[in-house]
PDB file of C-alpha atoms in Angstrom:
ATOM      1  CA  MET P   1     -26.685 117.250  14.780  1.00 87.00           C
ATOM      2  CA  THR P   2     -24.565 119.730  12.864  1.00 96.00           C
ATOM      3  CA  THR P   3     -24.234 123.117  14.585  1.00 98.00           C
ATOM      4  CA  TRP P   4     -23.458 126.384  12.829  1.00 98.00           C
ATOM      5  CA  THR P   5     -21.982 129.102  15.054  1.00 98.00           C
ATOM      6  CA  ILE P   6     -20.983 132.695  14.428  1.00 98.00           C
ATOM      7  CA  VAL P   7     -17.523 133.147  15.950  1.00 98.00           C
ATOM      8  CA  ASN P   8     -17.122 136.857  15.250  1.00 97.00           C
ATOM      9  CA  MET P   9     -18.171 139.667  12.926  1.00 95.00           C
ATOM     10  CA  GLU P  10     -16.377 142.663  11.494  1.00 93.00           C
ATOM     11  CA  ARG P  11     -18.424 145.834  11.033  1.00 90.00           C
ATOM     12  CA  ASP P  12     -18.148 149.511  10.241  1.00 87.00           C
ATOM     13  CA  ALA P  13     -18.186 151.212  13.640  1.00 89.00           C
ATOM     14  CA  SER P  14     -20.126 154.241  12.401  1.00 87.00           C
ATOM     15  CA  THR P  15     -22.843 152.508  10.359  1.00 84.00           C
ATOM     16  CA  GLY P  16     -22.938 149.069  11.980  1.00 83.00           C
ATOM     17  CA  PHE P  17     -22.704 147.464   8.509  1.00 87.00           C
ATOM     18  CA  VAL P  18     -21.354 143.950   8.892  1.00 89.00           C
ATOM     19  CA  SER P  19     -18.695 143.327   6.282  1.00 89.00           C
ATOM     20  CA  THR P  20     -17.287 139.949   7.343  1.00 93.00           C
ATOM     21  CA  VAL P  21     -18.702 137.015   9.271  1.00 95.00           C
ATOM     22  CA  HIS P  22     -16.469 134.316  10.802  1.00 98.00           C
ATOM     23  CA  TRP P  23     -18.298 131.011  11.314  1.00 98.00           C
ATOM     24  CA  THR P  24     -17.847 127.390  12.286  1.00 98.00           C
ATOM     25  CA  CYS P  25     -19.763 124.268  11.412  1.00 98.00           C
ATOM     26  CA  SER P  26     -19.331 121.412  13.866  1.00 98.00           C
ATOM     27  CA  ASP P  27     -20.777 118.158  15.099  1.00 98.00           C
ATOM     28  CA  VAL P  28     -20.124 115.679  17.911  1.00 97.00           C
ATOM     29  CA  ASP P  29     -20.839 111.969  17.979  1.00 96.00           C
ATOM     30  CA  GLY P  30     -19.907 110.507  21.346  1.00 95.00           C
ATOM     31  CA  ASP P  31     -16.142 110.896  21.776  1.00 95.00           C
ATOM     32  CA  TYR P  32     -15.654 112.031  18.177  1.00 96.00           C
ATOM     33  CA  SER P  33     -16.006 115.516  16.748  1.00 97.00           C
ATOM     34  CA  GLY P  34     -15.471 117.380  13.516  1.00 97.00           C
ATOM     35  CA  SER P  35     -15.492 121.025  12.556  1.00 98.00           C
ATOM     36  CA  THR P  36     -14.677 123.523   9.886  1.00 98.00           C
ATOM     37  CA  TYR P  37     -14.130 127.281   9.967  1.00 98.00           C
ATOM     38  CA  GLY P  38     -14.810 129.909   7.367  1.00 97.00           C
ATOM     39  CA  SER P  39     -15.057 133.636   6.748  1.00 97.00           C
ATOM     40  CA  LEU P  40     -17.584 135.274   4.494  1.00 94.00           C
ATOM     41  CA  GLY P  41     -17.462 138.790   3.118  1.00 92.00           C
ATOM     42  CA  LEU P  42     -20.845 140.482   2.875  1.00 86.00           C
ATOM     43  CA  SER P  43     -22.021 143.303   0.669  1.00 80.00           C
ATOM     44  CA  GLY P  44     -25.307 145.157   0.357  1.00 73.00           C
ATOM     45  CA  GLU P  45     -27.404 147.262   2.650  1.00 68.00           C
ATOM     46  CA  LEU P  46     -27.862 146.649   6.344  1.00 64.00           C
ATOM     47  CA  THR P  47     -31.536 145.827   6.733  1.00 72.00           C
ATOM     48  CA  ILE P  48     -31.435 145.010  10.434  1.00 81.00           C
ATOM     49  CA  PRO P  49     -29.842 147.378  12.960  1.00 82.00           C
ATOM     50  CA  TYR P  50     -26.615 145.904  14.308  1.00 86.00           C
ATOM     51  CA  ALA P  51     -27.936 145.858  17.881  1.00 87.00           C
ATOM     52  CA  ASP P  52     -30.943 143.787  16.744  1.00 89.00           C
ATOM     53  CA  LEU P  53     -28.961 141.098  14.901  1.00 92.00           C
ATOM     54  CA  THR P  54     -29.212 137.570  16.243  1.00 95.00           C
ATOM     55  CA  GLU P  55     -26.963 134.614  15.602  1.00 97.00           C
ATOM     56  CA  GLU P  56     -29.875 132.882  13.865  1.00 96.00           C
ATOM     57  CA  VAL P  57     -30.245 135.774  11.391  1.00 94.00           C
ATOM     58  CA  VAL P  58     -26.517 135.900  10.632  1.00 95.00           C
ATOM     59  CA  ILE P  59     -26.308 132.113  10.188  1.00 97.00           C
ATOM     60  CA  GLY P  60     -29.158 132.516   7.701  1.00 95.00           C
ATOM     61  CA  TRP P  61     -27.053 135.097   5.816  1.00 92.00           C
ATOM     62  CA  VAL P  62     -24.057 132.758   5.789  1.00 95.00           C
ATOM     63  CA  LYS P  63     -26.022 129.759   4.558  1.00 96.00           C
ATOM     64  CA  ALA P  64     -27.838 131.823   1.906  1.00 94.00           C
ATOM     65  CA  SER P  65     -24.552 133.282   0.672  1.00 93.00           C
ATOM     66  CA  LEU P  66     -22.861 129.868   0.561  1.00 95.00           C
ATOM     67  CA  GLY P  67     -25.804 128.203  -1.181  1.00 96.00           C
ATOM     68  CA  GLU P  68     -27.467 124.862  -0.529  1.00 97.00           C
ATOM     69  CA  GLU P  69     -24.790 122.769  -2.257  1.00 98.00           C
ATOM     70  CA  THR P  70     -21.914 124.340  -0.306  1.00 98.00           C
ATOM     71  CA  VAL P  71     -23.814 124.088   2.989  1.00 98.00           C
ATOM     72  CA  ALA P  72     -24.487 120.390   2.299  1.00 98.00           C
ATOM     73  CA  ALA P  73     -20.853 119.803   1.297  1.00 98.00           C
ATOM     74  CA  THR P  74     -19.622 121.573   4.446  1.00 98.00           C
ATOM     75  CA  GLU P  75     -21.849 119.479   6.682  1.00 98.00           C
ATOM     76  CA  ALA P  76     -20.785 116.321   4.799  1.00 98.00           C
ATOM     77  CA  ALA P  77     -17.107 117.216   5.328  1.00 97.00           C
ATOM     78  CA  VAL P  78     -17.701 117.521   9.078  1.00 98.00           C
ATOM     79  CA  ALA P  79     -19.492 114.149   9.094  1.00 97.00           C
ATOM     80  CA  ALA P  80     -16.584 112.637   7.148  1.00 96.00           C
ATOM     81  CA  GLN P  81     -14.113 113.912   9.764  1.00 96.00           C
ATOM     82  CA  ILE P  82     -16.105 112.086  12.432  1.00 96.00           C
ATOM     83  CA  ALA P  83     -16.357 108.912  10.341  1.00 95.00           C
ATOM     84  CA  ASP P  84     -12.611 108.995   9.678  1.00 94.00           C
ATOM     85  CA  ALA P  85     -11.896 109.423  13.388  1.00 92.00           C
ATOM     86  CA  LYS P  86     -14.090 106.435  14.225  1.00 93.00           C
ATOM     87  CA  GLU P  87     -12.541 104.205  11.544  1.00 92.00           C
ATOM     88  CA  PRO P  88      -9.120 105.609  10.642  1.00 88.00           C
ATOM     89  CA  LYS P  89      -7.832 104.683   7.208  1.00 87.00           C
ATOM     90  CA  VAL P  90      -4.221 105.378   8.199  1.00 87.00           C
ATOM     91  CA  ALA P  91      -2.588 104.045  11.333  1.00 85.00           C
ATOM     92  CA  VAL P  92       0.583 105.391  12.885  1.00 89.00           C
ATOM     93  CA  GLY P  93       3.003 103.914  15.334  1.00 91.00           C
ATOM     94  CA  THR P  94       5.694 101.299  15.608  1.00 96.00           C
ATOM     95  CA  PRO P  95       5.368  97.565  16.279  1.00 92.00           C
ATOM     96  CA  TRP P  96       7.642  97.570  19.325  1.00 94.00           C
TER      97      TRP P  96
END
């Protein structure tokens, strides 16, 4: 199952307005894992006091800002990393 996580947020110390969200999207399948990292700049009014923000709310902001197609593409890229790790298309090494 793909997991979205908020790694960190940047905010105005006086107003609590969150201006940038740093996130990861990751998944694990047995011994194999994949992940991607991104940052998203936000604009608009703070509708929830900073102290009341939850990771679930902020992930909702990130996904809404990225849009359904980008969210799906991001999750597909993580799945592709895992698939490539399971069945590498390029091998390295020497025969001796």
